[in-house]
PDB file of C-alpha atoms in Angstrom:
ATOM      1  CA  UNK T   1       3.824 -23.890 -33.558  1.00 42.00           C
ATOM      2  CA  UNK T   2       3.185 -20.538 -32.335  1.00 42.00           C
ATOM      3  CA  UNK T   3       0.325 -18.076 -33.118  1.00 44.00           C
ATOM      4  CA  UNK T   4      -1.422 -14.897 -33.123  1.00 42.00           C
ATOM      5  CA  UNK T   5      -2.671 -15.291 -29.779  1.00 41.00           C
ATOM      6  CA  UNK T   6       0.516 -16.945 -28.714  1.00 40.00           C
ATOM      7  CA  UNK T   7       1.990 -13.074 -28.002  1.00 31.00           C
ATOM      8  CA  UNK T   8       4.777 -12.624 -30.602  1.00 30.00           C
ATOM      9  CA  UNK T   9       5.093  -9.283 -29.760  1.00 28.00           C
ATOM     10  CA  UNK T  10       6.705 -10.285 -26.417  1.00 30.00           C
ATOM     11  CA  UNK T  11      10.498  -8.697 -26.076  1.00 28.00           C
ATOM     12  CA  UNK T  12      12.292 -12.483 -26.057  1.00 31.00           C
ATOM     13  CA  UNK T  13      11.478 -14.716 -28.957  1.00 38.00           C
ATOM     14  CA  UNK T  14      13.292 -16.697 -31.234  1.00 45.00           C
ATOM     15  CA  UNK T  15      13.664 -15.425 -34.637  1.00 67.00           C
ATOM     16  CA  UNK T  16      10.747 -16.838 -37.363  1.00 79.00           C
ATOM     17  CA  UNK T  17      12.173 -17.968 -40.500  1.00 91.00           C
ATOM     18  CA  UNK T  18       8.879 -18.245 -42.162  1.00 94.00           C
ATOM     19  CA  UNK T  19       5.833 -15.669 -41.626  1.00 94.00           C
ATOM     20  CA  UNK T  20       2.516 -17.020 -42.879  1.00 96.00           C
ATOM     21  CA  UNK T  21      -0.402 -14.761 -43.285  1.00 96.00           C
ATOM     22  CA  UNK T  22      -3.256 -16.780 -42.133  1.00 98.00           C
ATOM     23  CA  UNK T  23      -6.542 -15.919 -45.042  1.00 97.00           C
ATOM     24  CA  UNK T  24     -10.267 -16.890 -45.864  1.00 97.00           C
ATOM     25  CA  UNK T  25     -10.540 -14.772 -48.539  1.00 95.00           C
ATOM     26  CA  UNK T  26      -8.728 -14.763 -51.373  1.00 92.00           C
ATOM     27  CA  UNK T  27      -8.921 -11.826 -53.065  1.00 91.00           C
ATOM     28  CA  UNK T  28      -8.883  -9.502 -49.835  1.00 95.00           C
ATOM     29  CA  UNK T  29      -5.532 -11.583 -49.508  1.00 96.00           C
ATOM     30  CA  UNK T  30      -4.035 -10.615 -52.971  1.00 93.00           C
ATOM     31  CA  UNK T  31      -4.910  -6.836 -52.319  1.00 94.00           C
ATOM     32  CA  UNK T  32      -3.209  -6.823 -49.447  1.00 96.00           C
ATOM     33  CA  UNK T  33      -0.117  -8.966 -50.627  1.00 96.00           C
ATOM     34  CA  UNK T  34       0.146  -6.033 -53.484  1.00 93.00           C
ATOM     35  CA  UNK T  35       0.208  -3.109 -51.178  1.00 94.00           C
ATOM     36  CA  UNK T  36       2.397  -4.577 -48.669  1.00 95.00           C
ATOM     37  CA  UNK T  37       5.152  -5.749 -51.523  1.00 96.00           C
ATOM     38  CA  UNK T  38       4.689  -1.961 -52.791  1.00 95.00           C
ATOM     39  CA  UNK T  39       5.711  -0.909 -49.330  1.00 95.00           C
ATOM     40  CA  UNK T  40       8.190  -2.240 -49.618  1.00 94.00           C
ATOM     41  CA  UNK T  41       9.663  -1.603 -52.801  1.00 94.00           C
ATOM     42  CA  UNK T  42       9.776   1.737 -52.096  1.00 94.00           C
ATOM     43  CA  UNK T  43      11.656   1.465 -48.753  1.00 92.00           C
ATOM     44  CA  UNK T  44      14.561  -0.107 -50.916  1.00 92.00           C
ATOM     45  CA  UNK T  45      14.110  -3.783 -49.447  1.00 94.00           C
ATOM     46  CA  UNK T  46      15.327  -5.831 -51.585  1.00 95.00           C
ATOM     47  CA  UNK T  47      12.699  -8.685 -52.443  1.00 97.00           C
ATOM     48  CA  UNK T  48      12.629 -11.745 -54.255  1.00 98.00           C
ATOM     49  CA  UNK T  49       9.379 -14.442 -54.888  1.00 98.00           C
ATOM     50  CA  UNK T  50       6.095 -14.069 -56.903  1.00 97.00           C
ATOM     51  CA  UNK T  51       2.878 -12.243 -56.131  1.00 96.00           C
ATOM     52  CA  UNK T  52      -0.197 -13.451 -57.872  1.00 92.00           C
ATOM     53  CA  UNK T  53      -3.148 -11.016 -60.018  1.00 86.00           C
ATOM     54  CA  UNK T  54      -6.015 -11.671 -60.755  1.00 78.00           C
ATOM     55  CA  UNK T  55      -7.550 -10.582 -64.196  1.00 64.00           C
ATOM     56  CA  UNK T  56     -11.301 -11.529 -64.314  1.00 64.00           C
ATOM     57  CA  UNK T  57     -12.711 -11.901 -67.898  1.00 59.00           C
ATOM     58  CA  UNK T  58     -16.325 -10.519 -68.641  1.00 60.00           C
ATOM     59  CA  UNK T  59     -16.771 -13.968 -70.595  1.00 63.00           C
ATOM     60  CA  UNK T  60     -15.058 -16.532 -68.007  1.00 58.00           C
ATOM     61  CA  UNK T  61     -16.190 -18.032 -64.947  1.00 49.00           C
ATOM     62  CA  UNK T  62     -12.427 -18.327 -63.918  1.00 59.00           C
ATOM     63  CA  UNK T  63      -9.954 -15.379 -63.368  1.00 70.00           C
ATOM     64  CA  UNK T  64      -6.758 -15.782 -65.251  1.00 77.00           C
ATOM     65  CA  UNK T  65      -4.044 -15.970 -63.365  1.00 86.00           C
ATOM     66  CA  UNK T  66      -0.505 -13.981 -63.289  1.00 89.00           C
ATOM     67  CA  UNK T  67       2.832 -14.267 -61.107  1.00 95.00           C
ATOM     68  CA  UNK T  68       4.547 -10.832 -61.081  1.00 96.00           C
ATOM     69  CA  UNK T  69       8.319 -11.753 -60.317  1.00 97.00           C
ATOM     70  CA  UNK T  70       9.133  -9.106 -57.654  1.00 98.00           C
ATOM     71  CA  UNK T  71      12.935  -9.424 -58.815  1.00 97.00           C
ATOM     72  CA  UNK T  72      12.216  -8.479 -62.100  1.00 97.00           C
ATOM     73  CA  UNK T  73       8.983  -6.986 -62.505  1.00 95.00           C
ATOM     74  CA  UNK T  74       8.014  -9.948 -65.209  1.00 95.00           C
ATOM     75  CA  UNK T  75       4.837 -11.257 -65.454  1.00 94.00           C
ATOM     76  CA  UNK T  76       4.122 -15.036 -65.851  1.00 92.00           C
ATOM     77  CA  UNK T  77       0.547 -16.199 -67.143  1.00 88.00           C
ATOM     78  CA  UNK T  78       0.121 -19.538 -65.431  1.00 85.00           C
ATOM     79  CA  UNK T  79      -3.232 -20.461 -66.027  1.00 80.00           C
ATOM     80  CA  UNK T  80      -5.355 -22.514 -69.112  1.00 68.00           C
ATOM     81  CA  UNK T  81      -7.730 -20.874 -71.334  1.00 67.00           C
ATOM     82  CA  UNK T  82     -10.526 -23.668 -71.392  1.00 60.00           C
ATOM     83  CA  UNK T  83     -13.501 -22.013 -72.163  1.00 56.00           C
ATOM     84  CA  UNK T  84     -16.426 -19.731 -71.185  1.00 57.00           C
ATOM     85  CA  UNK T  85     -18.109 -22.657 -68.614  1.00 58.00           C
ATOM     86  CA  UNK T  86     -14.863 -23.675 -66.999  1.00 53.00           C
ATOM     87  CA  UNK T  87     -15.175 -24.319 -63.380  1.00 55.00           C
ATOM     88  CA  UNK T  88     -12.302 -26.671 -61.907  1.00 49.00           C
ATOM     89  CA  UNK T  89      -8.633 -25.944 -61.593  1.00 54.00           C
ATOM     90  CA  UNK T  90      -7.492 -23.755 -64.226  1.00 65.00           C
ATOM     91  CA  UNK T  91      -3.273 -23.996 -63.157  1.00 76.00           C
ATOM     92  CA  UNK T  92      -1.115 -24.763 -65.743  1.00 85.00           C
ATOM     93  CA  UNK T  93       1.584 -27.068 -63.262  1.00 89.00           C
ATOM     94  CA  UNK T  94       4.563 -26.003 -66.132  1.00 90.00           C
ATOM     95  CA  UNK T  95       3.527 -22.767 -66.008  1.00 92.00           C
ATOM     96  CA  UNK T  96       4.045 -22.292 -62.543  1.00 92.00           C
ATOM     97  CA  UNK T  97       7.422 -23.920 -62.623  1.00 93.00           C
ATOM     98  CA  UNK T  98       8.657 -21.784 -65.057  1.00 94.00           C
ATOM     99  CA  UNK T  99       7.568 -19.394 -62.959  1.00 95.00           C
ATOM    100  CA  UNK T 100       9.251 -20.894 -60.190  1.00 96.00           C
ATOM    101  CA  UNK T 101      12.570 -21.785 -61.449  1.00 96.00           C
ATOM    102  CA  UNK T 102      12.831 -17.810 -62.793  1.00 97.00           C
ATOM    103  CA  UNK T 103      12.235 -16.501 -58.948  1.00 97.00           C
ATOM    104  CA  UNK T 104      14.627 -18.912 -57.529  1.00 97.00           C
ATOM    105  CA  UNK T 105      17.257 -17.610 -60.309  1.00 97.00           C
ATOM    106  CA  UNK T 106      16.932 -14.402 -58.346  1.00 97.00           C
ATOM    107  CA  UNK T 107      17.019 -15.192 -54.880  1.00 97.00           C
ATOM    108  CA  UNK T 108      20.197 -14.567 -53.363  1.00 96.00           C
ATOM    109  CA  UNK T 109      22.050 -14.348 -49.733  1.00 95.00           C
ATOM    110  CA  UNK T 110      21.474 -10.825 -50.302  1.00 94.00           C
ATOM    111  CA  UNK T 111      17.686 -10.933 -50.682  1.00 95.00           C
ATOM    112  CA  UNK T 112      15.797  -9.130 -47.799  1.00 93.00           C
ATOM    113  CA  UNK T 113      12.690 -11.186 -48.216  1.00 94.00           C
ATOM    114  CA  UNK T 114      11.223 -14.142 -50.309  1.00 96.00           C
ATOM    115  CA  UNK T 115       7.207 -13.593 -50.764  1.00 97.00           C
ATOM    116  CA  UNK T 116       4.830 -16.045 -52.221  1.00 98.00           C
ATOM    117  CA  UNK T 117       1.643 -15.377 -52.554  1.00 96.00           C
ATOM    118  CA  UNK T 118      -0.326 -18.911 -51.419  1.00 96.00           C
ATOM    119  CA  UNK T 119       0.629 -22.046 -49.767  1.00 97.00           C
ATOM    120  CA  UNK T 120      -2.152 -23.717 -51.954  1.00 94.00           C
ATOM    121  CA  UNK T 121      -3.118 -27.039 -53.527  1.00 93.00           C
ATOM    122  CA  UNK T 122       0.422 -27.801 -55.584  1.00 93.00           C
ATOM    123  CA  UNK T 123       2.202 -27.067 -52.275  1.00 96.00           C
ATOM    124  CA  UNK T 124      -0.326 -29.739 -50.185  1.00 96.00           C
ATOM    125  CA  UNK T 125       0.829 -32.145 -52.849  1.00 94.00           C
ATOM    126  CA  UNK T 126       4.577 -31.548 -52.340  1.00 95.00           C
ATOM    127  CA  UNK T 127       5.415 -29.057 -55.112  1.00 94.00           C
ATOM    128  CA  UNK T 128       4.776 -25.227 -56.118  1.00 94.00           C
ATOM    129  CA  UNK T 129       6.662 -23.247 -53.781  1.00 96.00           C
ATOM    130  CA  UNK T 130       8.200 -25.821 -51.586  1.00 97.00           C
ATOM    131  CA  UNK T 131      11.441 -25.430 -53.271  1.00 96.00           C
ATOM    132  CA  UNK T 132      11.704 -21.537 -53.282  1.00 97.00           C
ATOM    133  CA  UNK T 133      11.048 -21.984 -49.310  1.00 97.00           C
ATOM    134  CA  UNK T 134      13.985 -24.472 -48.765  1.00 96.00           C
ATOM    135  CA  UNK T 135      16.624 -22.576 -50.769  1.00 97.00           C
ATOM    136  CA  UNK T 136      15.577 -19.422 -48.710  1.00 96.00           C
ATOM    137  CA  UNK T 137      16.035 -21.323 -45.892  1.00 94.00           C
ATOM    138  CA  UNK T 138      19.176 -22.642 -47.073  1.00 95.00           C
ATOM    139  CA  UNK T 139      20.280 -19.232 -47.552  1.00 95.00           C
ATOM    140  CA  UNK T 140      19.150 -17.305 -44.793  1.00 92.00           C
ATOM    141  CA  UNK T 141      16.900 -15.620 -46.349  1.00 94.00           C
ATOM    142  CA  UNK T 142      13.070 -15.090 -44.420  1.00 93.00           C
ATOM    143  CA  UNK T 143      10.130 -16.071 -46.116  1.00 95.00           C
ATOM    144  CA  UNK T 144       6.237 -14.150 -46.050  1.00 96.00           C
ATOM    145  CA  UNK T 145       3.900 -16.575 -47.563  1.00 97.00           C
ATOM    146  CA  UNK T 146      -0.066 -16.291 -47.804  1.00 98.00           C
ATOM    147  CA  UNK T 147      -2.067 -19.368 -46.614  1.00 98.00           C
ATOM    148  CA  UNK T 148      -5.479 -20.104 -46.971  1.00 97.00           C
ATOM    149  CA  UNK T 149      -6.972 -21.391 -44.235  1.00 98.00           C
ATOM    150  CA  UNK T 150      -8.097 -24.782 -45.501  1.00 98.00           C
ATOM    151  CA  UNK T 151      -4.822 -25.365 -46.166  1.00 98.00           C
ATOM    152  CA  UNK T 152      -3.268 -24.587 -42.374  1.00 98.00           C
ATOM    153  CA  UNK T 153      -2.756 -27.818 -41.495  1.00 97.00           C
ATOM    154  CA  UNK T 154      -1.015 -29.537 -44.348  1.00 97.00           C
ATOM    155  CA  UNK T 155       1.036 -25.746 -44.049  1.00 98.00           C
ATOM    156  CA  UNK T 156       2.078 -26.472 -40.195  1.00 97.00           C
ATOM    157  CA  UNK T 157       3.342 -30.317 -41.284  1.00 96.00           C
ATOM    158  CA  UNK T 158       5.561 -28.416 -44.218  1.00 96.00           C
ATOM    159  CA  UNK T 159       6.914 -25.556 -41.885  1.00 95.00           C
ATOM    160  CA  UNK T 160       7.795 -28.132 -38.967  1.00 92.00           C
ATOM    161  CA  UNK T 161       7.373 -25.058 -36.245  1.00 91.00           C
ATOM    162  CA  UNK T 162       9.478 -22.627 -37.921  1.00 92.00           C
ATOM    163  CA  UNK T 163       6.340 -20.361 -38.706  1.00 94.00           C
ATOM    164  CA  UNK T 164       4.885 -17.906 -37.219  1.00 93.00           C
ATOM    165  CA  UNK T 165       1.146 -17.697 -38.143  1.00 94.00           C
ATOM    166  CA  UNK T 166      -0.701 -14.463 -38.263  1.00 94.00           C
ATOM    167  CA  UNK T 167      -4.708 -14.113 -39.395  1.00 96.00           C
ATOM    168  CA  UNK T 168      -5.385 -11.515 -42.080  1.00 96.00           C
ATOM    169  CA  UNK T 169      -7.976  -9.718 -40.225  1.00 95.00           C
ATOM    170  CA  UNK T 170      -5.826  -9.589 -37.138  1.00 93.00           C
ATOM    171  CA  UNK T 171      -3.706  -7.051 -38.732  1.00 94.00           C
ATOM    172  CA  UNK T 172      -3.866  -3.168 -38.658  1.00 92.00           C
ATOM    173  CA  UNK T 173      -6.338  -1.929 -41.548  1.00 91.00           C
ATOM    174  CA  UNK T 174      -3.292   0.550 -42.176  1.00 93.00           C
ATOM    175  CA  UNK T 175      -1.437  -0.985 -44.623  1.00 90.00           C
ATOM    176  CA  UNK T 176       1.985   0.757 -42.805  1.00 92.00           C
ATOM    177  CA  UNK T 177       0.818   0.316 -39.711  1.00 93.00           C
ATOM    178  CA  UNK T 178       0.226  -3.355 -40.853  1.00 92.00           C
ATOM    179  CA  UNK T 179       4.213  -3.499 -42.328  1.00 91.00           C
ATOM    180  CA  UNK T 180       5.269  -2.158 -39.137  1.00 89.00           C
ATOM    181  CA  UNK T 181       3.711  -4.881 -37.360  1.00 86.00           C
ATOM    182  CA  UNK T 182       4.633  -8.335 -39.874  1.00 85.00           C
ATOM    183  CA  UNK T 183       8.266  -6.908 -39.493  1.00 82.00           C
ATOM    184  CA  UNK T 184       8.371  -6.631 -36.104  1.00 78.00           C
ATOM    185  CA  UNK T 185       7.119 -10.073 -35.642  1.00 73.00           C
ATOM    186  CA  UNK T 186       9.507 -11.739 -38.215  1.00 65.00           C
ATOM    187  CA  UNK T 187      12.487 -10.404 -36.285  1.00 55.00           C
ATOM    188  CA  UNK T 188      14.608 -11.968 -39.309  1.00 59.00           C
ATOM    189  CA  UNK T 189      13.444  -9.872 -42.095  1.00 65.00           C
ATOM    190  CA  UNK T 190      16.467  -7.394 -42.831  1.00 60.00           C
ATOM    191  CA  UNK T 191      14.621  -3.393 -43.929  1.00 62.00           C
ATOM    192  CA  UNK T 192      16.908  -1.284 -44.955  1.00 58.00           C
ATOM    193  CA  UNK T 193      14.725   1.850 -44.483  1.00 54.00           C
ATOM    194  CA  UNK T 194      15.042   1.148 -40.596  1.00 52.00           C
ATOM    195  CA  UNK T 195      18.782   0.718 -40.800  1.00 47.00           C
ATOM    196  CA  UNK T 196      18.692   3.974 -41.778  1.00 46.00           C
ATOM    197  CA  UNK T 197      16.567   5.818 -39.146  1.00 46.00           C
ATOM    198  CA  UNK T 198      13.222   5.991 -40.837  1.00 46.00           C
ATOM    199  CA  UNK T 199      10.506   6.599 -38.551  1.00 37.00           C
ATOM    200  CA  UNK T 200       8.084   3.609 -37.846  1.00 35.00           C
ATOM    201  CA  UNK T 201       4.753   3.264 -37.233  1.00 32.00           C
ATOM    202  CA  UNK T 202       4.624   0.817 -33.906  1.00 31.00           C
ATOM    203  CA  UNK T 203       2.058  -1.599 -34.439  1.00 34.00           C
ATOM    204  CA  UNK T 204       0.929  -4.719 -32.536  1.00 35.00           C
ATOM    205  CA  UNK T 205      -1.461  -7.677 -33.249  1.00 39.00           C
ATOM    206  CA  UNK T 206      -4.727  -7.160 -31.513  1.00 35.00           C
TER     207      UNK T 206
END
């Protein structure tokens, strides 16, 4: 498994199917995810997967959760209402699915990129995203996932050394700059605003 420090900027290397964005913080994480799929959306790429928001609640311990479809724009609420004093997992597992099951509906040979927000606990078990990955795969198609770094070594079993891993903070604080640099790396991931002679930003990881 290669990473950040591993050079991936060097001119010969073999062509990532999965880039995972290596995070300790969660939230920083879903910021970042936002802006970067925004990015991209406006340089016509066409995307596919589901990026998670956050909606705290002045009354709640726990955020509720959402899955914006990048596809389709539609939101899924995948989280439990259990009260004012709930603490533990909050993920409703049918929820996410659904969720699930209406991004894979979506992706397509002609997808430019599947994103997923977070490698998390339902993937460690063996289900969440898992399948979105493999049909991407299947098809082609590269895959940007978030992973938080607790769960980097159940991630690395999963990905079986086609990953390349990059830490969050690593990154250019310019969120171009920062695009520039994740599609450089992930050699795979087709942008059509490059195809057609728009200027980039060169970038490497520090």
């Amino acid at each position: 498994m290669q990473t950040e420090g591993d050079s991936p900027m060097q001119s010969v290397r073999p062509d990532w199917s999965i880039t995972a964005i290596v995070y300790s913080d969660g939230a920083e994480f879903e910021s970042f995810l936002r802006e970067m799929t925004a990015i991209m959306a406006e340089r016509e790429m066409r995307l596919a997967g589901l990026v998670q928001l956050s909606e705290k609640k002045p009354d709640r311990v726990k955020c509720d959760m959402h899955l914006r479809d990048l596809a389709t724009g539609e939101l899924h609420g995948i989280s439990d209402d259990r009260g004012p004093h709930a603490r533990g997992c909050v993920l409703n597992i049918d929820r996410l699915l659904g969720a699930c099951e209406a991004a894979g509906a979506e992706l397509s040979e002609q997808t430019d990129l599947l994103v997923l927000c977070k490698f998390g606990k339902t993937e460690v078990e063996g289900g969440g995203f898992r399948a979105l990955i493999a049909k991407a795969l299947e098809l082609s198609v590269p895959v940007l996932i978030g992973v938080p770094a607790i769960n980097l070594a159940a991630f690395r079993e999963f990905a079986a050394g086609l990953a390349l891993e990059i830490e969050l903070p690593r990154l250019p604080s310019d969120r171009f700059a920062a695009l520039e640099c994740l599609l450089d790396c992930s050699s795979t991931v087709r942008d059509p605003y490059q195809s057609r002679g728009g200027s980039a930003v060169g970038a490497e990881v520090a």
